[in-house]
Amino acid sequence: MPHEDGEWRRSAKSENWLEMAGRDNETGLQFPVLIGDIGGTNARFAVLADASSGLGETRIVQTASFASIDEAVQRSVLAEGGIKPRSAVFAVAGPVDGDEIALTNCPWIVRPRAMFSTLGLGEVVVLNDFEAQALAVVALGQEHLENIGAGASVPNASRVVLGPGTGLGVAGLIHSGGKWIPVAGEGGHMDIGPRNARDHQIFPHLEPIEGRISGEQILCGRGLVNAYRAVAAADGKAAHFTGPAEITAAALAGTDRIAQEALRFFVTCLGRTAGDLALVFKSRGGVYLTGGIAQKIVPALKEGNFREAFEDKAPHRELMRSMPVYVITHPLAALSGLAAFAQTPERFGVETQGRHWRA
């Protein structure tokens, strides 16, 4: 498990990493494998010694503290000594296209070929961050899932993962040919609009991007702030809070009416968006909410308006009622997904063409 202050917590297996290093898997990756989940705000790293070891030592760093991913790996992983990774699998918050991969909500640019010299790696695989979250859905056990409402997961049925965080990440997961296939996309940027009279009062006060309101303008940390300011403006009130954490805290504590309505509006919009995506994928296997925001607002998600918005999809209300929704409670879900891919690639149909670089 990680420590936010930068200390390492060692597993029982980690002391034997030097002895276990060197095995390959079916992807051709050379162990030890560095895995990294690179978000807009935080980057999480771990090293897999071989195809059977656990996450072992993990590290969480703030992306703003480092000029580049290379510097973050050098200072937070390699400088700590221990086992030296030979390969890497990174999940990044943004589309993977070409040899220079820009992150959507972070100034880092991932340059896999440069990492051969800067980090001493022999090969690098780069996936979308929500592909990793999708892989985690089948890598994690039921103990890491919190049910929101009714419904039961159908084995091998399609699934959807979405997570409000620095932005709004979305991915699908389908089962075909005996493999789980993640489907990455930019679903967080789909349009979202008003449904009822109160929405029509709030939406004109939401800050748009180039003239439109996408899901990410509401369903992320800054989106919650956007919603809070819009609710206040709709009522001609002052907006006292400036950060998503204080808005959430005030809403859950019941100490601020505007914050309460903003969180309820946020949860309702999340339910609508989750329901739309569930229809796209016919997600009888479930819809999975991931990330720190979802984990913090479980009480609000269970109040009922989330499921009502999720199921309000006539003429398919009965279908929606049968679909389960879960909050993923594992603190390192994406790393678990990457570890499962690195160690058991035969379970997954992950396309690596154009995303796998070898020295």
mmCIF file of C-alpha atoms in Angstrom:
data_model
loop_
_atom_site.group_PDB
_atom_site.id
_atom_site.type_symbol
_atom_site.label_atom_id
_atom_site.label_comp_id
_atom_site.label_asym_id
_atom_site.label_seq_id
_atom_site.Cartn_x
_atom_site.Cartn_y
_atom_site.Cartn_z
ATOM 1 C CA MET A 1 0.000 0.000 0.000
ATOM 2 C CA PRO A 2 1.217 3.529 -0.720
ATOM 3 C CA HIS A 3 2.138 6.326 1.619
ATOM 4 C CA GLU A 4 1.310 9.806 0.278
ATOM 5 C CA ASP A 5 4.372 11.330 1.954
ATOM 6 C CA GLY A 6 6.675 9.337 -0.260
ATOM 7 C CA GLU A 7 7.727 6.491 2.045
ATOM 8 C CA TRP A 8 7.756 2.920 0.792
ATOM 9 C CA ARG A 9 5.732 0.153 2.425
ATOM 10 C CA ARG A 10 7.291 -3.210 1.692
ATOM 11 C CA SER A 11 5.446 -6.459 1.116
ATOM 12 C CA ALA A 12 6.726 -9.795 2.363
ATOM 13 C CA LYS A 13 7.764 -10.644 -1.195
ATOM 14 C CA SER A 14 9.632 -7.451 -1.944
ATOM 15 C CA GLU A 15 12.851 -8.500 -0.182
ATOM 16 C CA ASN A 16 13.180 -11.382 -2.646
ATOM 17 C CA TRP A 17 12.743 -9.293 -5.811
ATOM 18 C CA LEU A 18 16.377 -9.570 -6.892
ATOM 19 C CA GLU A 19 16.128 -13.339 -6.855
ATOM 20 C CA MET A 20 12.817 -13.381 -8.752
ATOM 21 C CA ALA A 21 13.687 -10.938 -11.554
ATOM 22 C CA GLY A 22 14.131 -11.817 -15.176
ATOM 23 C CA ARG A 23 11.132 -13.809 -16.324
ATOM 24 C CA ASP A 24 9.262 -12.937 -19.516
ATOM 25 C CA ASN A 25 5.535 -13.184 -20.233
ATOM 26 C CA GLU A 26 3.541 -13.715 -23.406
ATOM 27 C CA THR A 27 3.610 -10.032 -24.336
ATOM 28 C CA GLY A 28 7.401 -10.250 -24.597
ATOM 29 C CA LEU A 29 7.813 -7.935 -21.621
ATOM 30 C CA GLN A 30 10.972 -8.476 -19.626
ATOM 31 C CA PHE A 31 10.603 -8.644 -15.872
ATOM 32 C CA PRO A 32 10.978 -6.730 -13.638
ATOM 33 C CA VAL A 33 8.212 -4.524 -15.033
ATOM 34 C CA LEU A 34 7.589 -0.968 -13.887
ATOM 35 C CA ILE A 35 3.875 -0.143 -13.904
ATOM 36 C CA GLY A 36 2.580 3.396 -13.655
ATOM 37 C CA ASP A 37 -0.844 5.020 -13.495
ATOM 38 C CA ILE A 38 -0.378 8.616 -14.632
ATOM 39 C CA GLY A 39 -3.313 10.886 -13.866
ATOM 40 C CA GLY A 40 -3.782 14.606 -14.142
ATOM 41 C CA THR A 41 -2.921 15.202 -10.488
ATOM 42 C CA ASN A 42 -1.167 12.088 -9.169
ATOM 43 C CA ALA A 43 1.138 9.428 -10.580
ATOM 44 C CA ARG A 44 1.299 5.986 -9.003
ATOM 45 C CA PHE A 45 4.156 3.544 -9.533
ATOM 46 C CA ALA A 46 5.027 -0.027 -8.576
ATOM 47 C CA VAL A 47 7.484 -2.661 -9.757
ATOM 48 C CA LEU A 48 6.472 -6.241 -10.543
ATOM 49 C CA ALA A 49 9.354 -8.615 -9.944
ATOM 50 C CA ASP A 50 7.867 -11.495 -11.905
ATOM 51 C CA ALA A 51 4.619 -13.000 -13.185
ATOM 52 C CA SER A 52 3.457 -14.071 -9.732
ATOM 53 C CA SER A 53 4.515 -11.272 -7.376
ATOM 54 C CA GLY A 54 2.138 -8.743 -5.862
ATOM 55 C CA LEU A 55 2.296 -4.986 -6.289
ATOM 56 C CA GLY A 56 4.874 -4.857 -3.532
ATOM 57 C CA GLU A 57 6.265 -1.371 -3.040
ATOM 58 C CA THR A 58 4.141 1.454 -4.381
ATOM 59 C CA ARG A 59 4.723 5.142 -4.679
ATOM 60 C CA ILE A 60 2.306 8.053 -5.161
ATOM 61 C CA VAL A 61 3.657 11.416 -6.289
ATOM 62 C CA GLN A 62 2.054 14.642 -7.420
ATOM 63 C CA THR A 63 2.628 15.336 -11.099
ATOM 64 C CA ALA A 64 3.080 19.045 -10.388
ATOM 65 C CA SER A 65 6.182 18.213 -8.311
ATOM 66 C CA PHE A 66 8.137 16.959 -11.338
ATOM 67 C CA ALA A 67 8.916 18.455 -14.736
ATOM 68 C CA SER A 68 8.423 15.147 -16.540
ATOM 69 C CA ILE A 69 7.460 11.522 -16.069
ATOM 70 C CA ASP A 70 11.120 10.578 -16.582
ATOM 71 C CA GLU A 71 12.156 12.772 -13.662
ATOM 72 C CA ALA A 72 9.345 11.363 -11.506
ATOM 73 C CA VAL A 73 10.456 7.774 -12.186
ATOM 74 C CA GLN A 74 14.121 8.598 -11.659
ATOM 75 C CA ARG A 75 13.602 10.346 -8.334
ATOM 76 C CA SER A 76 10.744 8.320 -6.866
ATOM 77 C CA VAL A 77 11.578 4.813 -8.127
ATOM 78 C CA LEU A 78 15.104 4.394 -9.479
ATOM 79 C CA ALA A 79 16.802 6.608 -6.898
ATOM 80 C CA GLU A 80 15.347 4.452 -4.127
ATOM 81 C CA GLY A 81 17.575 1.570 -5.204
ATOM 82 C CA GLY A 82 16.394 -2.006 -5.094
ATOM 83 C CA ILE A 83 15.453 -3.834 -8.233
ATOM 84 C CA LYS A 84 15.900 -2.130 -11.606
ATOM 85 C CA PRO A 85 12.976 -2.479 -14.051
ATOM 86 C CA ARG A 86 13.701 -3.734 -17.556
ATOM 87 C CA SER A 87 10.280 -2.920 -19.046
ATOM 88 C CA ALA A 88 7.403 -0.572 -18.302
ATOM 89 C CA VAL A 89 3.645 -0.437 -18.769
ATOM 90 C CA PHE A 90 2.117 2.996 -18.260
ATOM 91 C CA ALA A 91 -1.507 4.064 -18.243
ATOM 92 C CA VAL A 92 -1.885 7.739 -19.103
ATOM 93 C CA ALA A 93 -4.787 10.168 -18.907
ATOM 94 C CA GLY A 94 -5.116 10.972 -22.585
ATOM 95 C CA PRO A 95 -5.245 9.380 -26.041
ATOM 96 C CA VAL A 96 -2.176 7.336 -27.020
ATOM 97 C CA ASP A 97 -1.144 8.449 -30.496
ATOM 98 C CA GLY A 98 2.407 8.594 -31.811
ATOM 99 C CA ASP A 99 5.812 8.759 -30.162
ATOM 100 C CA GLU A 100 4.975 11.850 -28.107
ATOM 101 C CA ILE A 101 1.932 11.382 -25.906
ATOM 102 C CA ALA A 102 0.450 14.489 -24.316
ATOM 103 C CA LEU A 103 -1.697 14.112 -21.214
ATOM 104 C CA THR A 104 -5.089 15.816 -21.207
ATOM 105 C CA ASN A 105 -4.917 17.456 -17.770
ATOM 106 C CA CYS A 106 -1.179 17.439 -17.057
ATOM 107 C CA PRO A 107 1.758 19.147 -18.842
ATOM 108 C CA TRP A 108 3.822 15.945 -18.984
ATOM 109 C CA ILE A 109 4.598 14.468 -22.397
ATOM 110 C CA VAL A 110 5.406 10.760 -22.470
ATOM 111 C CA ARG A 111 8.231 9.921 -24.906
ATOM 112 C CA PRO A 112 8.680 6.128 -24.780
ATOM 113 C CA ARG A 113 11.735 6.017 -27.076
ATOM 114 C CA ALA A 114 13.578 8.556 -24.921
ATOM 115 C CA MET A 115 13.011 6.325 -21.884
ATOM 116 C CA PHE A 116 15.416 3.750 -23.298
ATOM 117 C CA SER A 117 18.261 6.131 -22.439
ATOM 118 C CA THR A 118 16.784 8.235 -19.630
ATOM 119 C CA LEU A 119 15.414 5.291 -17.607
ATOM 120 C CA GLY A 120 17.392 2.364 -18.988
ATOM 121 C CA LEU A 121 14.277 0.511 -20.148
ATOM 122 C CA GLY A 122 14.303 -2.055 -22.932
ATOM 123 C CA GLU A 123 10.644 -1.650 -23.898
ATOM 124 C CA VAL A 124 7.613 0.444 -23.026
ATOM 125 C CA VAL A 125 3.881 -0.137 -23.431
ATOM 126 C CA VAL A 126 1.503 2.809 -23.032
ATOM 127 C CA LEU A 127 -2.242 2.374 -22.532
ATOM 128 C CA ASN A 128 -5.058 4.792 -21.796
ATOM 129 C CA ASP A 129 -5.661 5.228 -18.065
ATOM 130 C CA PHE A 130 -9.238 4.022 -18.299
ATOM 131 C CA GLU A 131 -8.179 0.922 -20.175
ATOM 132 C CA ALA A 132 -6.281 0.123 -16.982
ATOM 133 C CA GLN A 133 -9.388 0.871 -14.913
ATOM 134 C CA ALA A 134 -11.376 -1.452 -17.179
ATOM 135 C CA LEU A 135 -8.797 -4.212 -16.727
ATOM 136 C CA ALA A 136 -9.104 -3.716 -12.959
ATOM 137 C CA VAL A 137 -12.811 -4.567 -13.094
ATOM 138 C CA VAL A 138 -11.981 -8.222 -13.709
ATOM 139 C CA ALA A 139 -8.753 -8.181 -11.671
ATOM 140 C CA LEU A 140 -10.392 -7.080 -8.404
ATOM 141 C CA GLY A 141 -12.542 -9.189 -6.107
ATOM 142 C CA GLN A 142 -16.023 -8.469 -4.772
ATOM 143 C CA GLU A 143 -14.486 -7.179 -1.550
ATOM 144 C CA HIS A 144 -13.362 -4.096 -3.467
ATOM 145 C CA LEU A 145 -16.836 -3.245 -4.792
ATOM 146 C CA GLU A 146 -19.614 -1.264 -3.101
ATOM 147 C CA ASN A 147 -23.114 -1.839 -4.513
ATOM 148 C CA ILE A 148 -25.224 1.159 -5.455
ATOM 149 C CA GLY A 149 -28.791 -0.100 -5.723
ATOM 150 C CA ALA A 150 -30.090 -3.359 -7.125
ATOM 151 C CA GLY A 151 -29.114 -5.569 -10.036
ATOM 152 C CA ALA A 152 -26.761 -8.517 -10.436
ATOM 153 C CA SER A 153 -23.742 -8.845 -12.736
ATOM 154 C CA VAL A 154 -24.120 -11.284 -15.633
ATOM 155 C CA PRO A 155 -20.892 -13.295 -16.184
ATOM 156 C CA ASN A 156 -18.941 -12.302 -19.299
ATOM 157 C CA ALA A 157 -21.433 -9.532 -20.136
ATOM 158 C CA SER A 158 -20.242 -6.100 -21.243
ATOM 159 C CA ARG A 159 -19.218 -3.565 -18.613
ATOM 160 C CA VAL A 160 -18.570 0.169 -18.362
ATOM 161 C CA VAL A 161 -16.128 2.055 -16.167
ATOM 162 C CA LEU A 162 -16.303 5.782 -15.513
ATOM 163 C CA GLY A 163 -14.612 7.967 -12.997
ATOM 164 C CA PRO A 164 -14.849 11.638 -12.105
ATOM 165 C CA GLY A 165 -11.423 12.873 -11.018
ATOM 166 C CA THR A 166 -9.201 15.573 -12.491
ATOM 167 C CA GLY A 167 -11.312 14.930 -15.602
ATOM 168 C CA LEU A 168 -14.012 12.377 -16.463
ATOM 169 C CA GLY A 169 -12.616 9.075 -17.675
ATOM 170 C CA VAL A 170 -14.683 6.469 -19.517
ATOM 171 C CA ALA A 171 -13.992 2.997 -20.915
ATOM 172 C CA GLY A 172 -15.914 -0.075 -21.940
ATOM 173 C CA LEU A 173 -15.049 -3.725 -21.368
ATOM 174 C CA ILE A 174 -16.349 -6.514 -23.584
ATOM 175 C CA HIS A 175 -15.761 -10.275 -23.568
ATOM 176 C CA SER A 176 -15.031 -11.995 -26.863
ATOM 177 C CA GLY A 177 -13.022 -15.035 -27.917
ATOM 178 C CA GLY A 178 -12.330 -15.927 -24.314
ATOM 179 C CA LYS A 179 -10.639 -12.590 -23.603
ATOM 180 C CA TRP A 180 -11.596 -9.350 -21.898
ATOM 181 C CA ILE A 181 -11.159 -6.455 -24.325
ATOM 182 C CA PRO A 182 -10.977 -2.881 -22.981
ATOM 183 C CA VAL A 183 -12.448 -0.171 -25.196
ATOM 184 C CA ALA A 184 -10.859 3.206 -24.558
ATOM 185 C CA GLY A 185 -12.466 6.460 -25.568
ATOM 186 C CA GLU A 186 -13.100 10.072 -24.645
ATOM 187 C CA GLY A 187 -16.662 9.642 -23.397
ATOM 188 C CA GLY A 188 -16.136 12.239 -20.702
ATOM 189 C CA HIS A 189 -16.453 14.901 -23.396
ATOM 190 C CA MET A 190 -19.943 13.920 -24.580
ATOM 191 C CA ASP A 191 -22.552 16.668 -24.440
ATOM 192 C CA ILE A 192 -24.805 16.850 -21.400
ATOM 193 C CA GLY A 193 -27.913 18.994 -21.093
ATOM 194 C CA PRO A 194 -30.820 19.958 -18.813
ATOM 195 C CA ARG A 195 -33.745 17.620 -18.157
ATOM 196 C CA ASN A 196 -36.061 19.475 -15.767
ATOM 197 C CA ALA A 197 -37.071 22.996 -14.777
ATOM 198 C CA ARG A 198 -34.367 23.361 -12.122
ATOM 199 C CA ASP A 199 -31.721 22.201 -14.595
ATOM 200 C CA HIS A 200 -32.814 24.955 -16.968
ATOM 201 C CA GLN A 201 -32.135 27.474 -14.199
ATOM 202 C CA ILE A 202 -28.684 26.040 -13.424
ATOM 203 C CA PHE A 203 -27.251 25.223 -16.858
ATOM 204 C CA PRO A 204 -27.030 28.822 -18.164
ATOM 205 C CA HIS A 205 -24.599 29.551 -15.315
ATOM 206 C CA LEU A 206 -22.270 26.616 -15.978
ATOM 207 C CA GLU A 207 -18.939 27.552 -17.529
ATOM 208 C CA PRO A 208 -18.798 26.091 -21.042
ATOM 209 C CA ILE A 209 -15.846 25.070 -23.185
ATOM 210 C CA GLU A 210 -16.007 26.587 -26.660
ATOM 211 C CA GLY A 211 -19.737 27.115 -26.331
ATOM 212 C CA ARG A 212 -20.821 23.707 -25.049
ATOM 213 C CA ILE A 213 -21.265 21.793 -21.822
ATOM 214 C CA SER A 214 -19.684 18.340 -21.802
ATOM 215 C CA GLY A 215 -19.909 15.807 -19.023
ATOM 216 C CA GLU A 216 -16.460 16.802 -17.809
ATOM 217 C CA GLN A 217 -17.675 20.374 -17.177
ATOM 218 C CA ILE A 218 -19.751 18.934 -14.328
ATOM 219 C CA LEU A 219 -18.439 15.468 -13.507
ATOM 220 C CA CYS A 220 -14.942 16.017 -12.153
ATOM 221 C CA GLY A 221 -13.333 18.002 -9.336
ATOM 222 C CA ARG A 222 -13.412 21.365 -11.093
ATOM 223 C CA GLY A 223 -16.811 20.386 -12.506
ATOM 224 C CA LEU A 224 -18.232 20.126 -8.994
ATOM 225 C CA VAL A 225 -16.939 23.641 -8.318
ATOM 226 C CA ASN A 226 -18.533 24.736 -11.599
ATOM 227 C CA ALA A 227 -21.847 23.181 -10.515
ATOM 228 C CA TYR A 228 -21.657 24.779 -7.073
ATOM 229 C CA ARG A 229 -21.080 28.245 -8.542
ATOM 230 C CA ALA A 230 -23.911 27.726 -11.031
ATOM 231 C CA VAL A 231 -26.373 26.709 -8.301
ATOM 232 C CA ALA A 232 -25.387 29.762 -6.276
ATOM 233 C CA ALA A 233 -25.727 32.057 -9.302
ATOM 234 C CA ALA A 234 -29.126 30.593 -10.205
ATOM 235 C CA ASP A 235 -30.380 31.667 -6.768
ATOM 236 C CA GLY A 236 -28.496 34.971 -6.675
ATOM 237 C CA LYS A 237 -26.369 33.755 -3.745
ATOM 238 C CA ALA A 238 -22.669 34.105 -3.000
ATOM 239 C CA ALA A 239 -20.412 31.088 -3.622
ATOM 240 C CA HIS A 240 -18.212 30.763 -0.541
ATOM 241 C CA PHE A 241 -16.317 27.559 -1.333
ATOM 242 C CA THR A 242 -13.533 27.304 -3.901
ATOM 243 C CA GLY A 243 -12.494 23.635 -3.855
ATOM 244 C CA PRO A 244 -14.292 20.328 -4.462
ATOM 245 C CA ALA A 245 -13.209 18.817 -1.135
ATOM 246 C CA GLU A 246 -14.785 21.587 0.948
ATOM 247 C CA ILE A 247 -17.961 21.531 -1.160
ATOM 248 C CA THR A 248 -18.270 17.767 -0.702
ATOM 249 C CA ALA A 249 -17.567 17.991 3.039
ATOM 250 C CA ALA A 250 -20.169 20.720 3.574
ATOM 251 C CA ALA A 251 -22.723 18.836 1.477
ATOM 252 C CA LEU A 252 -22.273 15.521 3.282
ATOM 253 C CA ALA A 253 -22.323 17.257 6.665
ATOM 254 C CA GLY A 254 -25.509 19.124 5.747
ATOM 255 C CA THR A 255 -24.049 22.493 6.719
ATOM 256 C CA ASP A 256 -24.531 24.382 3.442
ATOM 257 C CA ARG A 257 -27.681 24.239 1.311
ATOM 258 C CA ILE A 258 -25.981 25.344 -1.911
ATOM 259 C CA ALA A 259 -23.264 22.708 -1.493
ATOM 260 C CA GLN A 260 -25.933 20.095 -0.816
ATOM 261 C CA GLU A 261 -27.818 20.939 -3.983
ATOM 262 C CA ALA A 262 -24.594 21.099 -6.008
ATOM 263 C CA LEU A 263 -23.612 17.603 -4.895
ATOM 264 C CA ARG A 264 -27.099 16.299 -5.573
ATOM 265 C CA PHE A 265 -26.972 17.886 -9.054
ATOM 266 C CA PHE A 266 -23.530 16.305 -9.586
ATOM 267 C CA VAL A 267 -24.790 12.866 -8.513
ATOM 268 C CA THR A 268 -27.877 13.145 -10.720
ATOM 269 C CA CYS A 269 -25.796 14.105 -13.764
ATOM 270 C CA LEU A 270 -23.429 11.231 -12.996
ATOM 271 C CA GLY A 271 -26.397 8.861 -12.912
ATOM 272 C CA ARG A 272 -27.665 10.143 -16.276
ATOM 273 C CA THR A 273 -24.246 9.805 -17.891
ATOM 274 C CA ALA A 274 -23.637 6.365 -16.400
ATOM 275 C CA GLY A 275 -27.036 5.274 -17.686
ATOM 276 C CA ASP A 276 -26.323 6.573 -21.188
ATOM 277 C CA LEU A 277 -23.045 4.642 -21.294
ATOM 278 C CA ALA A 278 -24.736 1.533 -19.919
ATOM 279 C CA LEU A 279 -27.183 1.707 -22.829
ATOM 280 C CA VAL A 280 -24.338 2.086 -25.345
ATOM 281 C CA PHE A 281 -22.628 -1.084 -24.108
ATOM 282 C CA LYS A 282 -25.744 -2.874 -22.807
ATOM 283 C CA SER A 283 -23.758 -3.330 -19.625
ATOM 284 C CA ARG A 284 -25.399 -6.335 -18.003
ATOM 285 C CA GLY A 285 -22.036 -7.027 -16.395
ATOM 286 C CA GLY A 286 -22.313 -3.778 -14.477
ATOM 287 C CA VAL A 287 -21.314 -0.135 -14.386
ATOM 288 C CA TYR A 288 -18.255 0.639 -12.266
ATOM 289 C CA LEU A 289 -17.523 4.039 -10.721
ATOM 290 C CA THR A 290 -13.875 4.541 -9.898
ATOM 291 C CA GLY A 291 -11.585 7.169 -8.428
ATOM 292 C CA GLY A 292 -11.328 9.130 -5.214
ATOM 293 C CA ILE A 293 -14.400 11.304 -5.766
ATOM 294 C CA ALA A 294 -16.719 8.314 -6.182
ATOM 295 C CA GLN A 295 -15.282 6.704 -3.069
ATOM 296 C CA LYS A 296 -15.834 9.866 -1.016
ATOM 297 C CA ILE A 297 -19.463 10.404 -2.041
ATOM 298 C CA VAL A 298 -20.820 6.864 -1.563
ATOM 299 C CA PRO A 299 -23.435 8.133 0.964
ATOM 300 C CA ALA A 300 -24.726 10.641 -1.629
ATOM 301 C CA LEU A 301 -24.743 7.974 -4.354
ATOM 302 C CA LYS A 302 -26.900 5.759 -2.149
ATOM 303 C CA GLU A 303 -29.545 8.421 -1.472
ATOM 304 C CA GLY A 304 -31.594 7.366 -4.490
ATOM 305 C CA ASN A 305 -31.335 10.148 -7.050
ATOM 306 C CA PHE A 306 -28.342 8.472 -8.704
ATOM 307 C CA ARG A 307 -30.250 5.246 -9.391
ATOM 308 C CA GLU A 308 -33.386 7.165 -10.408
ATOM 309 C CA ALA A 309 -31.388 9.141 -12.970
ATOM 310 C CA PHE A 310 -29.550 5.999 -14.061
ATOM 311 C CA GLU A 311 -32.761 4.028 -14.626
ATOM 312 C CA ASP A 312 -34.786 6.870 -16.184
ATOM 313 C CA LYS A 313 -34.151 5.703 -19.747
ATOM 314 C CA ALA A 314 -37.566 4.981 -21.259
ATOM 315 C CA PRO A 315 -38.367 2.692 -22.984
ATOM 316 C CA HIS A 316 -35.596 0.669 -21.290
ATOM 317 C CA ARG A 317 -36.293 1.320 -17.603
ATOM 318 C CA GLU A 318 -36.635 -2.405 -16.826
ATOM 319 C CA LEU A 319 -33.339 -3.164 -18.532
ATOM 320 C CA MET A 320 -31.634 -0.382 -16.571
ATOM 321 C CA ARG A 321 -33.133 -1.590 -13.294
ATOM 322 C CA SER A 322 -31.494 -4.979 -13.848
ATOM 323 C CA MET A 323 -28.004 -3.511 -14.300
ATOM 324 C CA PRO A 324 -25.805 -3.317 -11.199
ATOM 325 C CA VAL A 325 -23.702 -0.283 -10.342
ATOM 326 C CA TYR A 326 -20.606 -0.555 -8.169
ATOM 327 C CA VAL A 327 -18.128 1.865 -6.654
ATOM 328 C CA ILE A 328 -14.596 0.468 -6.874
ATOM 329 C CA THR A 329 -13.112 0.962 -3.408
ATOM 330 C CA HIS A 330 -9.584 -0.330 -4.062
ATOM 331 C CA PRO A 331 -7.170 2.623 -3.678
ATOM 332 C CA LEU A 332 -4.903 1.410 -6.505
ATOM 333 C CA ALA A 333 -7.369 -0.066 -8.960
ATOM 334 C CA ALA A 334 -5.560 1.001 -12.140
ATOM 335 C CA LEU A 335 -2.256 -0.441 -10.934
ATOM 336 C CA SER A 336 -4.052 -3.715 -10.198
ATOM 337 C CA GLY A 337 -5.386 -3.693 -13.756
ATOM 338 C CA LEU A 338 -1.943 -3.027 -15.223
ATOM 339 C CA ALA A 339 -0.425 -5.755 -13.064
ATOM 340 C CA ALA A 340 -3.036 -8.240 -14.275
ATOM 341 C CA PHE A 341 -2.249 -7.345 -17.897
ATOM 342 C CA ALA A 342 1.525 -7.559 -17.415
ATOM 343 C CA GLN A 343 1.358 -10.882 -15.579
ATOM 344 C CA THR A 344 -1.545 -12.668 -17.311
ATOM 345 C CA PRO A 345 -1.788 -11.162 -20.800
ATOM 346 C CA GLU A 346 -3.638 -14.227 -22.085
ATOM 347 C CA ARG A 347 -6.746 -13.045 -20.200
ATOM 348 C CA PHE A 348 -6.961 -9.808 -22.152
ATOM 349 C CA GLY A 349 -7.322 -8.681 -25.737
ATOM 350 C CA VAL A 350 -5.272 -5.509 -25.472
ATOM 351 C CA GLU A 351 -4.138 -4.094 -28.811
ATOM 352 C CA THR A 352 -0.552 -2.898 -28.421
ATOM 353 C CA GLN A 353 0.267 -2.120 -32.049
ATOM 354 C CA GLY A 354 1.543 1.435 -32.192
ATOM 355 C CA ARG A 355 1.696 1.471 -28.376
ATOM 356 C CA HIS A 356 4.611 -0.897 -27.731
ATOM 357 C CA TRP A 357 8.112 0.463 -28.177
ATOM 358 C CA ARG A 358 11.278 -1.695 -28.081
ATOM 359 C CA ALA A 359 14.871 -0.479 -27.853
#
